[in-house]
Amino acid sequence: MRRAAVLGLSVSLLILALVTPALAQIYRYTDERGQNTYVDGLQNVPERFRATAVPLAMRNAPAVPATAPAAGAPGKPSGAAVLKYTPGQPIMVDATVNGGATVKLLLDTGADRTLISPRALTAAGVTITKPVASGNITGATGTDRIDFVVVESLVVGTARVTKIPVGSYELAGSAAGDGLLGRDFLDQFNMEIDASKGEVRLAPK
C-alpha cells in the first residue's frame, strides 16, 4: 500500500499539454499489485481497470505539500535527450548521480519532487546524514518524513541538471526501481511524450 500511495503522489495538467494533438489521451491505471501503468488511450486499459483509470489531466492522490522545503534551486539545465520506453509500461529511465552511480527511476509527471533511495545516494557519494532540509509526504497510509540532499549532478540520457535537491526516500518494492524522477527535474526541460513511438523527448528550456 505504501508503494501505491507514493507512486501516485499527484497528477498534473502538464502532460496533457505535452502530448501532441494527434495522440490519444494518456491514462494511468493501478493494478492489483499497486503498480502504476501508463497507456495511450482508454481502450488500452484492461477492462477491469477502466473504471478507476485516470487521464493525466487531473489530481487524484495526495501531493507533496506546498510547504515542502525548496532547499535551493537547481542549476541551469543542459543537453537534449530522447528516452525510449515500451508503450503501455511504466516509463523507467536510467540516470547517473554525481557522474558515477547509475540509478533506475520511474518517470512520474505527477511527482512534485525527485526521490532517490538512500542506498543509491550513498553509493553516489552523497552524504545523506546531513540533509539541507526536510519535509513530509502524505499518502493513504499516513505521513512520512523526507530529508532533502543536494546532488552535484543528475543526468538522464544527455539531459543534465546540476545542484538539484532530491528526497532521500526508499520506495517499497521493485516496481519503482531506485526512485522517482519528478517535475523538479522535468520542468527544467520542454518535454514531449510520443506514445506511438515509445519516446520521451527532453530539450532544455
PDB file of C-alpha atoms in Angstrom:
ATOM      1  CA  MET A   1       0.000   0.000   0.000  1.00  0.00           C
ATOM      2  CA  ARG A   2       2.853   2.343   0.777  1.00  0.00           C
ATOM      3  CA  ARG A   3       4.256   1.871  -2.714  1.00  0.00           C
ATOM      4  CA  ALA A   4       0.919   2.609  -4.334  1.00  0.00           C
ATOM      5  CA  ALA A   5       0.456   5.725  -2.204  1.00  0.00           C
ATOM      6  CA  VAL A   6       3.881   7.091  -3.044  1.00  0.00           C
ATOM      7  CA  LEU A   7       3.759   6.257  -6.752  1.00  0.00           C
ATOM      8  CA  GLY A   8       0.506   8.186  -7.007  1.00  0.00           C
ATOM      9  CA  LEU A   9       1.843  11.401  -5.479  1.00  0.00           C
ATOM     10  CA  SER A  10      -0.050  13.825  -7.689  1.00  0.00           C
ATOM     11  CA  VAL A  11      -1.060  14.042 -11.332  1.00  0.00           C
ATOM     12  CA  SER A  12      -0.652  17.358 -13.115  1.00  0.00           C
ATOM     13  CA  LEU A  13      -2.081  19.076 -16.158  1.00  0.00           C
ATOM     14  CA  LEU A  14       1.359  19.345 -17.709  1.00  0.00           C
ATOM     15  CA  ILE A  15       1.461  16.057 -19.573  1.00  0.00           C
ATOM     16  CA  LEU A  16      -1.758  16.787 -21.453  1.00  0.00           C
ATOM     17  CA  ALA A  17      -0.194  19.872 -22.993  1.00  0.00           C
ATOM     18  CA  LEU A  18       2.957  17.977 -23.842  1.00  0.00           C
ATOM     19  CA  VAL A  19       1.301  15.171 -25.810  1.00  0.00           C
ATOM     20  CA  THR A  20       0.803  16.140 -29.454  1.00  0.00           C
ATOM     21  CA  PRO A  21      -2.823  16.608 -30.573  1.00  0.00           C
ATOM     22  CA  ALA A  22      -2.621  13.602 -32.911  1.00  0.00           C
ATOM     23  CA  LEU A  23      -2.081  11.255 -29.996  1.00  0.00           C
ATOM     24  CA  ALA A  24      -4.751   9.809 -27.751  1.00  0.00           C
ATOM     25  CA  GLN A  25      -5.029  10.799 -24.117  1.00  0.00           C
ATOM     26  CA  ILE A  26      -2.514   9.060 -21.852  1.00  0.00           C
ATOM     27  CA  TYR A  27      -4.123   7.167 -18.962  1.00  0.00           C
ATOM     28  CA  ARG A  28      -2.667   5.780 -15.771  1.00  0.00           C
ATOM     29  CA  TYR A  29      -4.126   2.762 -14.009  1.00  0.00           C
ATOM     30  CA  THR A  30      -3.084   0.846 -10.924  1.00  0.00           C
ATOM     31  CA  ASP A  31      -3.216  -2.945 -10.960  1.00  0.00           C
ATOM     32  CA  GLU A  32      -3.950  -5.321  -8.095  1.00  0.00           C
ATOM     33  CA  ARG A  33      -0.265  -5.259  -7.076  1.00  0.00           C
ATOM     34  CA  GLY A  34      -0.322  -1.498  -6.691  1.00  0.00           C
ATOM     35  CA  GLN A  35       1.818  -0.935  -9.796  1.00  0.00           C
ATOM     36  CA  ASN A  36       1.105   2.115 -11.946  1.00  0.00           C
ATOM     37  CA  THR A  37       0.995   1.665 -15.734  1.00  0.00           C
ATOM     38  CA  TYR A  38       0.702   4.359 -18.423  1.00  0.00           C
ATOM     39  CA  VAL A  39      -1.135   3.620 -21.680  1.00  0.00           C
ATOM     40  CA  ASP A  40      -2.123   5.530 -24.804  1.00  0.00           C
ATOM     41  CA  GLY A  41      -5.938   5.746 -24.824  1.00  0.00           C
ATOM     42  CA  LEU A  42      -8.646   4.283 -22.602  1.00  0.00           C
ATOM     43  CA  GLN A  43      -9.073   1.366 -25.000  1.00  0.00           C
ATOM     44  CA  ASN A  44      -5.625   0.117 -23.979  1.00  0.00           C
ATOM     45  CA  VAL A  45      -6.543  -0.032 -20.290  1.00  0.00           C
ATOM     46  CA  PRO A  46      -7.556  -3.584 -19.296  1.00  0.00           C
ATOM     47  CA  GLU A  47     -11.338  -3.610 -18.955  1.00  0.00           C
ATOM     48  CA  ARG A  48     -11.291  -4.471 -15.252  1.00  0.00           C
ATOM     49  CA  PHE A  49      -9.268  -1.302 -14.503  1.00  0.00           C
ATOM     50  CA  ARG A  50     -11.122   1.166 -16.743  1.00  0.00           C
ATOM     51  CA  ALA A  51     -13.476   2.384 -14.049  1.00  0.00           C
ATOM     52  CA  THR A  52     -10.537   3.624 -11.980  1.00  0.00           C
ATOM     53  CA  ALA A  53      -8.168   4.647 -14.813  1.00  0.00           C
ATOM     54  CA  VAL A  54      -7.066   8.271 -14.582  1.00  0.00           C
ATOM     55  CA  PRO A  55      -6.470  10.558 -17.586  1.00  0.00           C
ATOM     56  CA  LEU A  56      -3.364  12.587 -16.859  1.00  0.00           C
ATOM     57  CA  ALA A  57      -5.297  15.804 -16.603  1.00  0.00           C
ATOM     58  CA  MET A  58      -6.480  15.746 -13.002  1.00  0.00           C
ATOM     59  CA  ARG A  59      -5.090  15.405  -9.495  1.00  0.00           C
ATOM     60  CA  ASN A  60      -6.175  12.138  -7.900  1.00  0.00           C
ATOM     61  CA  ALA A  61      -3.911  11.439  -4.945  1.00  0.00           C
ATOM     62  CA  PRO A  62      -2.148  13.203  -2.067  1.00  0.00           C
ATOM     63  CA  ALA A  63       0.600  15.509  -3.249  1.00  0.00           C
ATOM     64  CA  VAL A  64       3.799  16.619  -1.603  1.00  0.00           C
ATOM     65  CA  PRO A  65       2.583  19.588   0.477  1.00  0.00           C
ATOM     66  CA  ALA A  66       3.161  23.035  -0.948  1.00  0.00           C
ATOM     67  CA  THR A  67       5.099  23.795   2.226  1.00  0.00           C
ATOM     68  CA  ALA A  68       7.755  21.179   1.404  1.00  0.00           C
ATOM     69  CA  PRO A  69      11.157  22.913   1.559  1.00  0.00           C
ATOM     70  CA  ALA A  70      12.591  24.207  -1.681  1.00  0.00           C
ATOM     71  CA  ALA A  71      16.150  23.561  -0.472  1.00  0.00           C
ATOM     72  CA  GLY A  72      17.589  25.822  -3.147  1.00  0.00           C
ATOM     73  CA  ALA A  73      17.075  25.905  -6.912  1.00  0.00           C
ATOM     74  CA  PRO A  74      18.599  23.513  -9.457  1.00  0.00           C
ATOM     75  CA  GLY A  75      21.344  24.807 -11.736  1.00  0.00           C
ATOM     76  CA  LYS A  76      20.803  25.606 -15.401  1.00  0.00           C
ATOM     77  CA  PRO A  77      19.761  22.513 -17.402  1.00  0.00           C
ATOM     78  CA  SER A  78      21.785  21.345 -20.382  1.00  0.00           C
ATOM     79  CA  GLY A  79      21.661  18.631 -23.043  1.00  0.00           C
ATOM     80  CA  ALA A  80      18.760  17.188 -25.008  1.00  0.00           C
ATOM     81  CA  ALA A  81      17.720  13.549 -24.746  1.00  0.00           C
ATOM     82  CA  VAL A  82      15.451  11.004 -26.372  1.00  0.00           C
ATOM     83  CA  LEU A  83      14.406   8.332 -23.877  1.00  0.00           C
ATOM     84  CA  LYS A  84      12.933   5.061 -25.125  1.00  0.00           C
ATOM     85  CA  TYR A  85      10.229   3.118 -23.330  1.00  0.00           C
ATOM     86  CA  THR A  86       7.720   0.365 -24.052  1.00  0.00           C
ATOM     87  CA  PRO A  87       4.238   1.836 -24.676  1.00  0.00           C
ATOM     88  CA  GLY A  88       1.773   0.613 -22.070  1.00  0.00           C
ATOM     89  CA  GLN A  89       4.514   0.080 -19.492  1.00  0.00           C
ATOM     90  CA  PRO A  90       5.827   2.370 -16.741  1.00  0.00           C
ATOM     91  CA  ILE A  91       8.443   4.784 -18.102  1.00  0.00           C
ATOM     92  CA  MET A  92      11.702   3.722 -16.460  1.00  0.00           C
ATOM     93  CA  VAL A  93      14.837   5.758 -17.151  1.00  0.00           C
ATOM     94  CA  ASP A  94      18.500   5.266 -16.326  1.00  0.00           C
ATOM     95  CA  ALA A  95      20.024   8.226 -14.531  1.00  0.00           C
ATOM     96  CA  THR A  96      23.539   8.992 -13.339  1.00  0.00           C
ATOM     97  CA  VAL A  97      24.099  10.690  -9.989  1.00  0.00           C
ATOM     98  CA  ASN A  98      27.259  12.764  -9.476  1.00  0.00           C
ATOM     99  CA  GLY A  99      28.833  11.408 -12.637  1.00  0.00           C
ATOM    100  CA  GLY A 100      29.210   7.880 -11.324  1.00  0.00           C
ATOM    101  CA  ALA A 101      26.442   5.849  -9.713  1.00  0.00           C
ATOM    102  CA  THR A 102      23.653   4.714 -12.037  1.00  0.00           C
ATOM    103  CA  VAL A 103      20.053   4.532 -10.793  1.00  0.00           C
ATOM    104  CA  LYS A 104      16.805   3.425 -12.418  1.00  0.00           C
ATOM    105  CA  LEU A 105      13.967   5.885 -11.842  1.00  0.00           C
ATOM    106  CA  LEU A 106      10.266   5.875 -12.652  1.00  0.00           C
ATOM    107  CA  LEU A 107       9.443   8.978 -14.698  1.00  0.00           C
ATOM    108  CA  ASP A 108       6.400  10.405 -12.948  1.00  0.00           C
ATOM    109  CA  THR A 109       4.993  13.686 -14.239  1.00  0.00           C
ATOM    110  CA  GLY A 110       2.730  13.748 -11.192  1.00  0.00           C
ATOM    111  CA  ALA A 111       5.543  13.677  -8.641  1.00  0.00           C
ATOM    112  CA  ASP A 112       6.461  17.146  -7.419  1.00  0.00           C
ATOM    113  CA  ARG A 113       9.902  16.024  -6.259  1.00  0.00           C
ATOM    114  CA  THR A 114      12.562  13.582  -7.387  1.00  0.00           C
ATOM    115  CA  LEU A 115      13.030  10.797  -4.830  1.00  0.00           C
ATOM    116  CA  ILE A 116      16.084   8.509  -4.753  1.00  0.00           C
ATOM    117  CA  SER A 117      16.739   5.682  -2.331  1.00  0.00           C
ATOM    118  CA  PRO A 118      19.273   6.352   0.449  1.00  0.00           C
ATOM    119  CA  ARG A 119      21.390   3.353  -0.623  1.00  0.00           C
ATOM    120  CA  ALA A 120      21.699   4.713  -4.176  1.00  0.00           C
ATOM    121  CA  LEU A 121      22.579   8.180  -2.914  1.00  0.00           C
ATOM    122  CA  THR A 122      25.200   6.742  -0.584  1.00  0.00           C
ATOM    123  CA  ALA A 123      26.700   4.780  -3.495  1.00  0.00           C
ATOM    124  CA  ALA A 124      26.970   8.082  -5.381  1.00  0.00           C
ATOM    125  CA  GLY A 125      28.929   9.654  -2.542  1.00  0.00           C
ATOM    126  CA  VAL A 126      26.095  11.842  -1.260  1.00  0.00           C
ATOM    127  CA  THR A 127      26.156  12.443   2.499  1.00  0.00           C
ATOM    128  CA  ILE A 128      22.574  11.688   3.453  1.00  0.00           C
ATOM    129  CA  THR A 129      23.203  12.198   7.176  1.00  0.00           C
ATOM    130  CA  LYS A 130      23.450  15.950   6.596  1.00  0.00           C
ATOM    131  CA  PRO A 131      20.203  16.965   4.855  1.00  0.00           C
ATOM    132  CA  VAL A 132      19.774  20.547   3.695  1.00  0.00           C
ATOM    133  CA  ALA A 133      16.059  20.494   4.509  1.00  0.00           C
ATOM    134  CA  SER A 134      13.242  18.151   5.499  1.00  0.00           C
ATOM    135  CA  GLY A 135       9.571  17.797   4.631  1.00  0.00           C
ATOM    136  CA  ASN A 136       6.640  15.434   4.858  1.00  0.00           C
ATOM    137  CA  ILE A 137       4.833  13.366   2.272  1.00  0.00           C
ATOM    138  CA  THR A 138       1.277  12.274   2.978  1.00  0.00           C
ATOM    139  CA  GLY A 139      -0.228   9.137   1.485  1.00  0.00           C
ATOM    140  CA  ALA A 140      -3.052   6.729   2.169  1.00  0.00           C
ATOM    141  CA  THR A 141      -1.091   5.036   4.946  1.00  0.00           C
ATOM    142  CA  GLY A 142      -0.045   8.190   6.768  1.00  0.00           C
ATOM    143  CA  THR A 143       2.725  10.753   6.729  1.00  0.00           C
ATOM    144  CA  ASP A 144       6.417  10.030   6.202  1.00  0.00           C
ATOM    145  CA  ARG A 145       9.364  12.334   6.724  1.00  0.00           C
ATOM    146  CA  ILE A 146      11.669  13.029   3.791  1.00  0.00           C
ATOM    147  CA  ASP A 147      15.154  14.506   4.072  1.00  0.00           C
ATOM    148  CA  PHE A 148      16.405  16.519   1.098  1.00  0.00           C
ATOM    149  CA  VAL A 149      20.022  16.410  -0.007  1.00  0.00           C
ATOM    150  CA  VAL A 150      21.735  18.174  -2.883  1.00  0.00           C
ATOM    151  CA  VAL A 151      23.349  16.121  -5.630  1.00  0.00           C
ATOM    152  CA  GLU A 152      26.014  17.789  -7.731  1.00  0.00           C
ATOM    153  CA  SER A 153      24.545  16.458 -10.961  1.00  0.00           C
ATOM    154  CA  LEU A 154      21.653  14.320 -12.139  1.00  0.00           C
ATOM    155  CA  VAL A 155      21.870  13.151 -15.760  1.00  0.00           C
ATOM    156  CA  VAL A 156      19.168  11.303 -17.707  1.00  0.00           C
ATOM    157  CA  GLY A 157      20.391  10.319 -21.162  1.00  0.00           C
ATOM    158  CA  THR A 158      22.241  13.505 -22.041  1.00  0.00           C
ATOM    159  CA  ALA A 159      19.837  15.804 -20.159  1.00  0.00           C
ATOM    160  CA  ARG A 160      21.633  17.238 -17.143  1.00  0.00           C
ATOM    161  CA  VAL A 161      20.695  19.345 -14.114  1.00  0.00           C
ATOM    162  CA  THR A 162      23.245  20.424 -11.517  1.00  0.00           C
ATOM    163  CA  LYS A 163      22.907  21.218  -7.824  1.00  0.00           C
ATOM    164  CA  ILE A 164      19.441  19.684  -7.568  1.00  0.00           C
ATOM    165  CA  PRO A 165      17.865  18.853  -4.187  1.00  0.00           C
ATOM    166  CA  VAL A 166      16.352  15.363  -4.136  1.00  0.00           C
ATOM    167  CA  GLY A 167      14.414  13.490  -1.487  1.00  0.00           C
ATOM    168  CA  SER A 168      16.231  10.645   0.221  1.00  0.00           C
ATOM    169  CA  TYR A 169      13.451   8.070   0.369  1.00  0.00           C
ATOM    170  CA  GLU A 170      13.162   4.292  -0.029  1.00  0.00           C
ATOM    171  CA  LEU A 171      10.185   3.195  -2.107  1.00  0.00           C
ATOM    172  CA  ALA A 172       8.890  -0.252  -1.203  1.00  0.00           C
ATOM    173  CA  GLY A 173       9.073  -2.964  -3.865  1.00  0.00           C
ATOM    174  CA  SER A 174      10.922  -3.155  -7.158  1.00  0.00           C
ATOM    175  CA  ALA A 175       8.353  -1.546  -9.485  1.00  0.00           C
ATOM    176  CA  ALA A 176       9.773   1.949  -8.928  1.00  0.00           C
ATOM    177  CA  GLY A 177      13.409   0.893  -9.214  1.00  0.00           C
ATOM    178  CA  ASP A 178      15.573   3.288  -7.214  1.00  0.00           C
ATOM    179  CA  GLY A 179      13.007   6.075  -7.010  1.00  0.00           C
ATOM    180  CA  LEU A 180      11.000   8.658  -8.945  1.00  0.00           C
ATOM    181  CA  LEU A 181      12.101  11.278 -11.480  1.00  0.00           C
ATOM    182  CA  GLY A 182       9.813  14.191 -10.681  1.00  0.00           C
ATOM    183  CA  ARG A 183       8.832  17.592 -12.005  1.00  0.00           C
ATOM    184  CA  ASP A 184      11.670  19.396 -10.211  1.00  0.00           C
ATOM    185  CA  PHE A 185      13.921  17.814 -12.886  1.00  0.00           C
ATOM    186  CA  LEU A 186      11.431  17.536 -15.752  1.00  0.00           C
ATOM    187  CA  ASP A 187      10.218  21.130 -15.509  1.00  0.00           C
ATOM    188  CA  GLN A 188      13.716  22.297 -16.438  1.00  0.00           C
ATOM    189  CA  PHE A 189      13.057  20.914 -19.925  1.00  0.00           C
ATOM    190  CA  ASN A 190      10.495  21.101 -22.679  1.00  0.00           C
ATOM    191  CA  MET A 191       9.121  17.565 -22.675  1.00  0.00           C
ATOM    192  CA  GLU A 192       7.210  15.684 -25.352  1.00  0.00           C
ATOM    193  CA  ILE A 193       5.846  12.176 -24.905  1.00  0.00           C
ATOM    194  CA  ASP A 194       5.214  10.264 -28.131  1.00  0.00           C
ATOM    195  CA  ALA A 195       3.275   7.164 -27.115  1.00  0.00           C
ATOM    196  CA  SER A 196       3.131   5.905 -30.704  1.00  0.00           C
ATOM    197  CA  LYS A 197       6.930   5.608 -30.819  1.00  0.00           C
ATOM    198  CA  GLY A 198       7.566   4.982 -27.137  1.00  0.00           C
ATOM    199  CA  GLU A 199       9.734   8.083 -26.795  1.00  0.00           C
ATOM    200  CA  VAL A 200      10.148  10.865 -24.276  1.00  0.00           C
ATOM    201  CA  ARG A 201      11.998  13.866 -25.685  1.00  0.00           C
ATOM    202  CA  LEU A 202      13.655  16.438 -23.429  1.00  0.00           C
ATOM    203  CA  ALA A 203      15.139  19.764 -24.515  1.00  0.00           C
ATOM    204  CA  PRO A 204      16.460  22.458 -22.138  1.00  0.00           C
ATOM    205  CA  LYS A 205      14.212  25.468 -21.639  1.00  0.00           C
TER     206      LYS A 205
END
